[in-house]
Amino acid sequence: MSEERPDFRELVGDDLTPEEELELARVDGLLRSVPGPATEVPGSLTRAVERIGTTTPIWTRRRLVAAVALAATLAAFFFGVGRWVDRGGFDARATVQMTAGRTAPDATAKIELGRRDEATGNWKMRLVVDGLPHLTDNEYYVLWLAKDGQYAGACGTFNVDGRTTVDLTASYDLSEYDAWVISRAEPDAPWLLSAAT
Amino acid sequence: MATAESDSRLIERVGRGDREAFEQLYKRFARPVFAMALRQLGDNGRAEDAAQETFAAVWRSARSYKAERGTASAWLYAVARHAIIDRARQKRENAIEVPEEADTRAGPAERAEESWLTWRVHSALELLPERERVVIELAYWSGLSQTEIASYLDVPLGTVKTRTRTGLGRLAGLLEEVKA
């Protein structure tokens, strides 16, 4: 294998018109001035990209670990599971404070969990959210439960106007999920707020 | 660049949720995106994450692309740069240590210019027919002579020379307004 990069004349031959030679010399200069491209795109990247838009939401492993760890730490620190609260006429049995993600750093939200209806199994929930922009054009937010970083169950949709309180219900067994998540209701939307369940 | 319009059309189709267009866009830009991430992050895993985030962002925000504001290639470059910078910030302690001479040789503006030029060249290479792209990459970045390339690809030397020259001519058209 040669140590030198190719000789321009060897590449293009010597039967070019002056105009052609000028053009090819310009391209030759460009190619010599940049590093080589990646030899191969990893198959794992291609497989991950193939899933984009077909599942919700797509998270990189590192981001998922970081988000869940941060949410779990903050939730455990500020609002230990099982903390009982009773405020504002809503019979809250526990409160979960959500943590803002990078895409909505000024947002705040908390979920007050009420009693579980023994007959139906429905949880009453009150969501208090602030700092998210009002959405238009039939767009809305969704509060959902995640497991292993993936969408696992919707708890309701809502829009906001400043500080907003929304009453919701869900019938899931909350112990089966990892995290509460608020995002826009669209494929692959980033997590705006999250908390460990 | 001659293909800007078709890139634009692909992004517009992606904005309407067209998965086939998204796959085409990925095939066209996967290597330039991954190569840029790898150069700047210096780590395969993080480069892969950044590239994945780039295409997730493309899928999410293709609707926001406006052809009248700039070329599709520039828009994709900006999306990729953002994802790469984001990834670099997330784990700054593991960032690549840049040799001192690199700092004195080129400031941020010059490095950005180099990065943009590299992006343009790599994106254009992706538009060449495979047989032409391969011989050019082998000639410029593997150190193989034309004879060695012919032997490596098991094709006649004349074929290598024809493909190289044709590919360079095609690149001249694709990179018409680009100067080194």
Short mmCIF file of N, CA, C and O in Angstrom, two decimals, chain A residues 13-113:
data_model
loop_
_atom_site.label_atom_id
_atom_site.label_comp_id
_atom_site.label_asym_id
_atom_site.label_seq_id
_atom_site.Cartn_x
_atom_site.Cartn_y
_atom_site.Cartn_z
N GLY A 13 -5.82 11.33 -15.63
CA GLY A 13 -5.25 11.17 -16.96
C GLY A 13 -4.74 12.49 -17.50
O GLY A 13 -4.74 13.52 -16.80
N ASP A 14 -4.31 12.50 -18.76
CA ASP A 14 -3.72 13.74 -19.30
C ASP A 14 -4.41 14.17 -20.59
O ASP A 14 -3.83 14.83 -21.43
N ASP A 15 -5.66 13.77 -20.72
CA ASP A 15 -6.37 14.16 -21.94
C ASP A 15 -7.55 15.09 -21.63
O ASP A 15 -8.58 15.08 -22.31
N LEU A 16 -7.42 15.88 -20.58
CA LEU A 16 -8.51 16.78 -20.19
C LEU A 16 -8.39 18.12 -20.92
O LEU A 16 -7.28 18.56 -21.23
N THR A 17 -9.52 18.76 -21.11
CA THR A 17 -9.47 20.14 -21.58
C THR A 17 -9.05 21.00 -20.40
O THR A 17 -9.21 20.58 -19.24
N PRO A 18 -8.55 22.21 -20.64
CA PRO A 18 -8.15 23.08 -19.51
C PRO A 18 -9.31 23.32 -18.54
O PRO A 18 -9.11 23.36 -17.34
N GLU A 19 -10.52 23.47 -19.07
CA GLU A 19 -11.68 23.72 -18.21
C GLU A 19 -11.97 22.50 -17.33
O GLU A 19 -12.21 22.62 -16.14
N GLU A 20 -11.92 21.32 -17.96
CA GLU A 20 -12.17 20.09 -17.18
C GLU A 20 -11.10 19.92 -16.11
O GLU A 20 -11.39 19.57 -14.97
N GLU A 21 -9.87 20.19 -16.49
CA GLU A 21 -8.77 20.01 -15.55
C GLU A 21 -8.93 20.94 -14.35
O GLU A 21 -8.70 20.56 -13.20
N LEU A 22 -9.37 22.16 -14.64
CA LEU A 22 -9.58 23.14 -13.57
C LEU A 22 -10.66 22.65 -12.60
O LEU A 22 -10.51 22.72 -11.38
N GLU A 23 -11.74 22.15 -13.15
CA GLU A 23 -12.86 21.67 -12.33
C GLU A 23 -12.45 20.47 -11.49
O GLU A 23 -12.72 20.40 -10.29
N LEU A 24 -11.79 19.51 -12.11
CA LEU A 24 -11.39 18.31 -11.38
C LEU A 24 -10.31 18.62 -10.35
O LEU A 24 -10.28 18.02 -9.27
N ALA A 25 -9.46 19.60 -10.66
CA ALA A 25 -8.43 19.99 -9.70
C ALA A 25 -9.09 20.63 -8.47
O ALA A 25 -8.64 20.45 -7.34
N ARG A 26 -10.16 21.37 -8.71
CA ARG A 26 -10.88 21.99 -7.58
C ARG A 26 -11.48 20.90 -6.68
O ARG A 26 -11.35 20.94 -5.44
N VAL A 27 -12.09 19.89 -7.30
CA VAL A 27 -12.67 18.79 -6.51
C VAL A 27 -11.56 18.01 -5.80
O VAL A 27 -11.70 17.62 -4.64
N ASP A 28 -10.46 17.81 -6.51
CA ASP A 28 -9.32 17.12 -5.91
C ASP A 28 -8.85 17.86 -4.66
O ASP A 28 -8.59 17.25 -3.62
N GLY A 29 -8.81 19.17 -4.75
CA GLY A 29 -8.40 19.98 -3.60
C GLY A 29 -9.38 19.83 -2.45
O GLY A 29 -8.97 19.74 -1.28
N LEU A 30 -10.66 19.80 -2.77
CA LEU A 30 -11.68 19.64 -1.72
C LEU A 30 -11.51 18.29 -1.02
O LEU A 30 -11.54 18.21 0.21
N LEU A 31 -11.34 17.25 -1.80
CA LEU A 31 -11.22 15.91 -1.22
C LEU A 31 -9.97 15.80 -0.35
O LEU A 31 -9.98 15.15 0.68
N ARG A 32 -8.91 16.44 -0.77
CA ARG A 32 -7.67 16.38 0.01
C ARG A 32 -7.77 17.21 1.29
O ARG A 32 -7.00 17.00 2.23
N SER A 33 -8.70 18.15 1.33
CA SER A 33 -8.76 19.05 2.50
C SER A 33 -9.67 18.54 3.62
O SER A 33 -9.74 19.15 4.67
N VAL A 34 -10.37 17.45 3.39
CA VAL A 34 -11.29 16.96 4.43
C VAL A 34 -10.88 15.55 4.87
O VAL A 34 -10.28 14.81 4.09
N PRO A 35 -11.22 15.22 6.12
CA PRO A 35 -10.94 13.84 6.56
C PRO A 35 -11.87 12.86 5.88
O PRO A 35 -12.91 13.27 5.34
N GLY A 36 -11.53 11.61 5.93
CA GLY A 36 -12.36 10.59 5.28
C GLY A 36 -13.69 10.39 6.00
O GLY A 36 -13.82 10.73 7.17
N PRO A 37 -14.68 9.87 5.28
CA PRO A 37 -15.98 9.61 5.91
C PRO A 37 -15.91 8.37 6.81
O PRO A 37 -14.92 7.65 6.80
N ALA A 38 -16.95 8.18 7.57
CA ALA A 38 -17.03 6.96 8.40
C ALA A 38 -17.00 5.77 7.48
O ALA A 38 -17.62 5.77 6.42
N THR A 39 -16.24 4.76 7.87
CA THR A 39 -16.16 3.59 6.99
C THR A 39 -17.49 2.86 6.94
O THR A 39 -17.89 2.35 5.92
N GLU A 40 -18.19 2.83 8.06
CA GLU A 40 -19.43 2.08 8.10
C GLU A 40 -20.36 2.65 9.16
O GLU A 40 -19.91 3.08 10.22
N VAL A 41 -21.64 2.67 8.87
CA VAL A 41 -22.61 3.10 9.87
C VAL A 41 -22.99 1.86 10.68
O VAL A 41 -23.34 0.83 10.11
N PRO A 42 -22.95 1.94 12.02
CA PRO A 42 -23.26 0.75 12.83
C PRO A 42 -24.67 0.24 12.56
O PRO A 42 -25.61 1.03 12.42
N GLY A 43 -24.80 -1.07 12.49
CA GLY A 43 -26.11 -1.66 12.27
C GLY A 43 -27.09 -1.32 13.38
O GLY A 43 -28.29 -1.15 13.14
N SER A 44 -26.56 -1.17 14.60
CA SER A 44 -27.44 -0.85 15.73
C SER A 44 -28.05 0.53 15.55
O SER A 44 -29.19 0.78 15.95
N LEU A 45 -27.30 1.45 14.92
CA LEU A 45 -27.86 2.78 14.66
C LEU A 45 -29.00 2.68 13.65
O LEU A 45 -30.07 3.26 13.84
N THR A 46 -28.76 1.93 12.60
CA THR A 46 -29.80 1.77 11.57
C THR A 46 -31.06 1.15 12.17
O THR A 46 -32.18 1.60 11.90
N ARG A 47 -30.87 0.14 13.01
CA ARG A 47 -32.06 -0.50 13.63
C ARG A 47 -32.79 0.47 14.54
O ARG A 47 -34.02 0.51 14.57
N ALA A 48 -32.01 1.28 15.29
CA ALA A 48 -32.65 2.25 16.19
C ALA A 48 -33.42 3.29 15.39
O ALA A 48 -34.55 3.67 15.76
N VAL A 49 -32.83 3.74 14.30
CA VAL A 49 -33.50 4.77 13.48
C VAL A 49 -34.74 4.19 12.80
O VAL A 49 -35.74 4.88 12.62
N GLU A 50 -34.68 2.91 12.47
CA GLU A 50 -35.86 2.27 11.85
C GLU A 50 -37.06 2.30 12.80
O GLU A 50 -38.21 2.28 12.35
N ARG A 51 -36.80 2.34 14.09
CA ARG A 51 -37.90 2.34 15.06
C ARG A 51 -38.48 3.73 15.28
O ARG A 51 -39.55 3.86 15.85
N ILE A 52 -37.77 4.75 14.84
CA ILE A 52 -38.25 6.11 15.05
C ILE A 52 -39.58 6.30 14.33
O ILE A 52 -39.72 5.98 13.15
N GLY A 53 -40.53 6.80 15.06
CA GLY A 53 -41.85 7.04 14.46
C GLY A 53 -42.77 5.84 14.49
O GLY A 53 -43.95 5.96 14.21
N THR A 54 -42.22 4.68 14.86
CA THR A 54 -43.10 3.50 14.95
C THR A 54 -43.40 3.13 16.39
O THR A 54 -44.32 2.40 16.66
N THR A 55 -42.58 3.63 17.31
CA THR A 55 -42.85 3.44 18.73
C THR A 55 -42.71 4.79 19.41
O THR A 55 -42.16 5.72 18.83
N THR A 56 -43.18 4.90 20.61
CA THR A 56 -43.09 6.16 21.33
C THR A 56 -42.58 5.93 22.73
O THR A 56 -42.99 4.98 23.37
N PRO A 57 -41.80 6.85 23.21
CA PRO A 57 -40.92 7.72 22.48
C PRO A 57 -39.58 7.03 22.33
O PRO A 57 -39.30 6.10 23.05
N ILE A 58 -38.73 7.48 21.42
CA ILE A 58 -37.41 6.89 21.27
C ILE A 58 -36.45 7.59 22.21
O ILE A 58 -36.33 8.79 22.21
N TRP A 59 -35.79 6.81 23.00
CA TRP A 59 -34.83 7.38 23.95
C TRP A 59 -33.51 6.68 23.79
O TRP A 59 -33.45 5.48 23.65
N THR A 60 -32.46 7.44 23.87
CA THR A 60 -31.16 6.80 23.88
C THR A 60 -30.97 6.20 25.26
O THR A 60 -31.55 6.66 26.24
N ARG A 61 -30.14 5.18 25.32
CA ARG A 61 -29.93 4.49 26.58
C ARG A 61 -29.43 5.45 27.65
O ARG A 61 -29.91 5.48 28.77
N ARG A 62 -28.47 6.28 27.29
CA ARG A 62 -27.88 7.17 28.29
C ARG A 62 -28.90 8.19 28.79
O ARG A 62 -28.99 8.48 29.96
N ARG A 63 -29.66 8.74 27.87
CA ARG A 63 -30.62 9.75 28.27
C ARG A 63 -31.67 9.14 29.18
O ARG A 63 -32.08 9.73 30.17
N LEU A 64 -32.09 7.94 28.84
CA LEU A 64 -33.12 7.28 29.64
C LEU A 64 -32.63 7.03 31.05
O LEU A 64 -33.30 7.36 32.03
N VAL A 65 -31.43 6.48 31.14
CA VAL A 65 -30.88 6.19 32.47
C VAL A 65 -30.75 7.47 33.28
O VAL A 65 -31.14 7.54 34.45
N ALA A 66 -30.25 8.53 32.64
CA ALA A 66 -30.04 9.79 33.34
C ALA A 66 -31.37 10.38 33.79
O ALA A 66 -31.51 10.85 34.92
N ALA A 67 -32.37 10.36 32.91
CA ALA A 67 -33.66 10.98 33.22
C ALA A 67 -34.36 10.25 34.36
O ALA A 67 -34.86 10.86 35.30
N VAL A 68 -34.36 8.92 34.27
CA VAL A 68 -35.05 8.15 35.30
C VAL A 68 -34.32 8.27 36.64
O VAL A 68 -34.94 8.44 37.69
N ALA A 69 -32.99 8.24 36.59
CA ALA A 69 -32.22 8.35 37.84
C ALA A 69 -32.45 9.71 38.49
O ALA A 69 -32.67 9.79 39.71
N LEU A 70 -32.43 10.75 37.68
CA LEU A 70 -32.65 12.09 38.22
C LEU A 70 -34.05 12.22 38.79
O LEU A 70 -34.24 12.72 39.91
N ALA A 71 -35.02 11.75 38.03
CA ALA A 71 -36.41 11.85 38.49
C ALA A 71 -36.60 11.06 39.77
O ALA A 71 -37.24 11.52 40.72
N ALA A 72 -36.01 9.87 39.83
CA ALA A 72 -36.18 9.02 41.01
C ALA A 72 -35.54 9.67 42.23
O ALA A 72 -36.10 9.68 43.32
N THR A 73 -34.35 10.23 42.03
CA THR A 73 -33.64 10.86 43.14
C THR A 73 -34.43 12.05 43.70
O THR A 73 -34.63 12.17 44.91
N LEU A 74 -34.87 12.90 42.79
CA LEU A 74 -35.58 14.09 43.24
C LEU A 74 -36.92 13.74 43.87
O LEU A 74 -37.31 14.31 44.90
N ALA A 75 -37.60 12.78 43.26
CA ALA A 75 -38.91 12.40 43.79
C ALA A 75 -38.75 11.79 45.17
O ALA A 75 -39.52 12.10 46.10
N ALA A 76 -37.74 10.94 45.33
CA ALA A 76 -37.53 10.31 46.63
C ALA A 76 -37.11 11.33 47.67
O ALA A 76 -37.51 11.27 48.82
N PHE A 77 -36.30 12.31 47.25
CA PHE A 77 -35.80 13.31 48.18
C PHE A 77 -36.91 14.22 48.67
O PHE A 77 -37.05 14.49 49.86
N PHE A 78 -37.68 14.73 47.75
CA PHE A 78 -38.68 15.73 48.12
C PHE A 78 -40.02 15.13 48.54
O PHE A 78 -40.72 15.67 49.37
N PHE A 79 -40.39 14.06 47.93
CA PHE A 79 -41.74 13.53 48.16
C PHE A 79 -41.69 12.02 48.23
O PHE A 79 -42.02 11.34 47.27
N GLY A 80 -41.29 11.49 49.34
CA GLY A 80 -41.20 10.05 49.48
C GLY A 80 -42.52 9.40 49.15
O GLY A 80 -43.59 9.95 49.41
N VAL A 81 -42.41 8.22 48.56
CA VAL A 81 -43.63 7.53 48.16
C VAL A 81 -44.50 7.28 49.38
O VAL A 81 -44.02 6.91 50.45
N GLY A 82 -45.74 7.53 49.24
CA GLY A 82 -46.64 7.30 50.35
C GLY A 82 -46.91 8.53 51.19
O GLY A 82 -47.65 8.47 52.15
N ARG A 83 -46.28 9.63 50.82
CA ARG A 83 -46.54 10.84 51.58
C ARG A 83 -48.00 11.26 51.39
O ARG A 83 -48.50 11.29 50.28
N TRP A 84 -48.62 11.57 52.49
CA TRP A 84 -50.04 11.89 52.42
C TRP A 84 -50.24 13.39 52.49
O TRP A 84 -49.69 14.07 53.33
N VAL A 85 -51.04 13.87 51.59
CA VAL A 85 -51.29 15.31 51.52
C VAL A 85 -52.78 15.53 51.37
O VAL A 85 -53.48 14.74 50.76
N ASP A 86 -53.26 16.61 51.93
CA ASP A 86 -54.67 16.94 51.74
C ASP A 86 -54.77 18.44 51.51
O ASP A 86 -54.59 19.23 52.41
N ARG A 87 -55.00 18.83 50.27
CA ARG A 87 -55.02 20.26 49.94
C ARG A 87 -56.14 20.56 48.97
O ARG A 87 -56.50 19.74 48.15
N GLY A 88 -56.62 21.79 49.05
CA GLY A 88 -57.50 22.34 48.03
C GLY A 88 -58.75 21.55 47.78
O GLY A 88 -59.27 21.56 46.66
N GLY A 89 -59.29 20.89 48.74
CA GLY A 89 -60.55 20.19 48.55
C GLY A 89 -60.40 18.85 47.87
O GLY A 89 -61.36 18.12 47.72
N PHE A 90 -59.19 18.53 47.39
CA PHE A 90 -58.95 17.24 46.76
C PHE A 90 -58.31 16.34 47.80
O PHE A 90 -57.32 16.70 48.43
N ASP A 91 -58.87 15.16 47.97
CA ASP A 91 -58.39 14.26 49.02
C ASP A 91 -57.12 13.55 48.54
O ASP A 91 -57.15 12.40 48.14
N ALA A 92 -56.02 14.29 48.59
CA ALA A 92 -54.77 13.73 48.07
C ALA A 92 -54.15 12.78 49.08
O ALA A 92 -54.00 13.12 50.25
N ARG A 93 -53.79 11.61 48.62
CA ARG A 93 -53.15 10.62 49.50
C ARG A 93 -51.64 10.60 49.30
O ARG A 93 -50.91 10.11 50.15
N ALA A 94 -51.20 11.09 48.19
CA ALA A 94 -49.75 11.17 47.92
C ALA A 94 -49.52 12.20 46.83
O ALA A 94 -50.41 12.45 46.02
N THR A 95 -48.35 12.80 46.87
CA THR A 95 -48.02 13.79 45.85
C THR A 95 -46.68 13.43 45.20
O THR A 95 -45.73 13.07 45.89
N VAL A 96 -46.66 13.53 43.91
CA VAL A 96 -45.42 13.26 43.17
C VAL A 96 -45.02 14.55 42.47
O VAL A 96 -45.79 15.11 41.68
N GLN A 97 -43.83 15.04 42.79
CA GLN A 97 -43.33 16.25 42.12
C GLN A 97 -42.60 15.83 40.85
O GLN A 97 -41.75 14.95 40.88
N MET A 98 -42.93 16.47 39.76
CA MET A 98 -42.27 16.12 38.50
C MET A 98 -41.07 17.03 38.25
O MET A 98 -41.04 18.17 38.72
N THR A 99 -40.12 16.51 37.52
CA THR A 99 -38.88 17.25 37.23
C THR A 99 -38.88 17.68 35.78
O THR A 99 -39.19 16.88 34.89
N ALA A 100 -38.52 18.95 35.57
CA ALA A 100 -38.51 19.48 34.20
C ALA A 100 -37.33 18.93 33.41
O ALA A 100 -36.23 18.78 33.95
N GLY A 101 -37.56 18.64 32.17
CA GLY A 101 -36.48 18.21 31.28
C GLY A 101 -35.84 19.40 30.61
O GLY A 101 -36.25 20.55 30.81
N ARG A 102 -34.84 19.12 29.78
CA ARG A 102 -34.11 20.21 29.12
C ARG A 102 -34.96 21.02 28.18
O ARG A 102 -34.72 22.20 27.95
N THR A 103 -36.00 20.38 27.62
CA THR A 103 -36.80 21.09 26.63
C THR A 103 -37.87 21.98 27.26
O THR A 103 -38.52 22.74 26.55
N ALA A 104 -38.04 21.87 28.58
CA ALA A 104 -39.00 22.76 29.25
C ALA A 104 -38.44 23.08 30.64
O ALA A 104 -39.06 22.76 31.65
N PRO A 105 -37.27 23.74 30.68
CA PRO A 105 -36.57 23.89 31.96
C PRO A 105 -37.34 24.70 33.00
O PRO A 105 -37.09 24.56 34.19
N ASP A 106 -38.28 25.55 32.56
CA ASP A 106 -39.00 26.40 33.52
C ASP A 106 -40.32 25.79 33.96
O ASP A 106 -41.07 26.42 34.71
N ALA A 107 -40.65 24.63 33.45
CA ALA A 107 -41.96 24.04 33.78
C ALA A 107 -41.93 23.36 35.14
O ALA A 107 -40.89 22.86 35.59
N THR A 108 -43.07 23.36 35.80
CA THR A 108 -43.22 22.62 37.06
C THR A 108 -44.53 21.85 36.99
O THR A 108 -45.47 22.27 36.29
N ALA A 109 -44.57 20.75 37.70
CA ALA A 109 -45.83 20.00 37.75
C ALA A 109 -45.80 19.06 38.94
O ALA A 109 -44.73 18.60 39.36
N LYS A 110 -46.97 18.84 39.48
CA LYS A 110 -47.08 17.80 40.52
C LYS A 110 -48.36 17.03 40.27
O LYS A 110 -49.34 17.54 39.71
N ILE A 111 -48.31 15.78 40.68
CA ILE A 111 -49.48 14.91 40.55
C ILE A 111 -49.93 14.55 41.96
O ILE A 111 -49.15 14.00 42.75
N GLU A 112 -51.15 14.90 42.27
CA GLU A 112 -51.72 14.50 43.56
C GLU A 112 -52.55 13.25 43.31
O GLU A 112 -53.45 13.26 42.45
N LEU A 113 -52.22 12.21 44.02
CA LEU A 113 -52.95 10.95 43.86
C LEU A 113 -54.03 10.85 44.93
O LEU A 113 -53.75 10.98 46.14
#
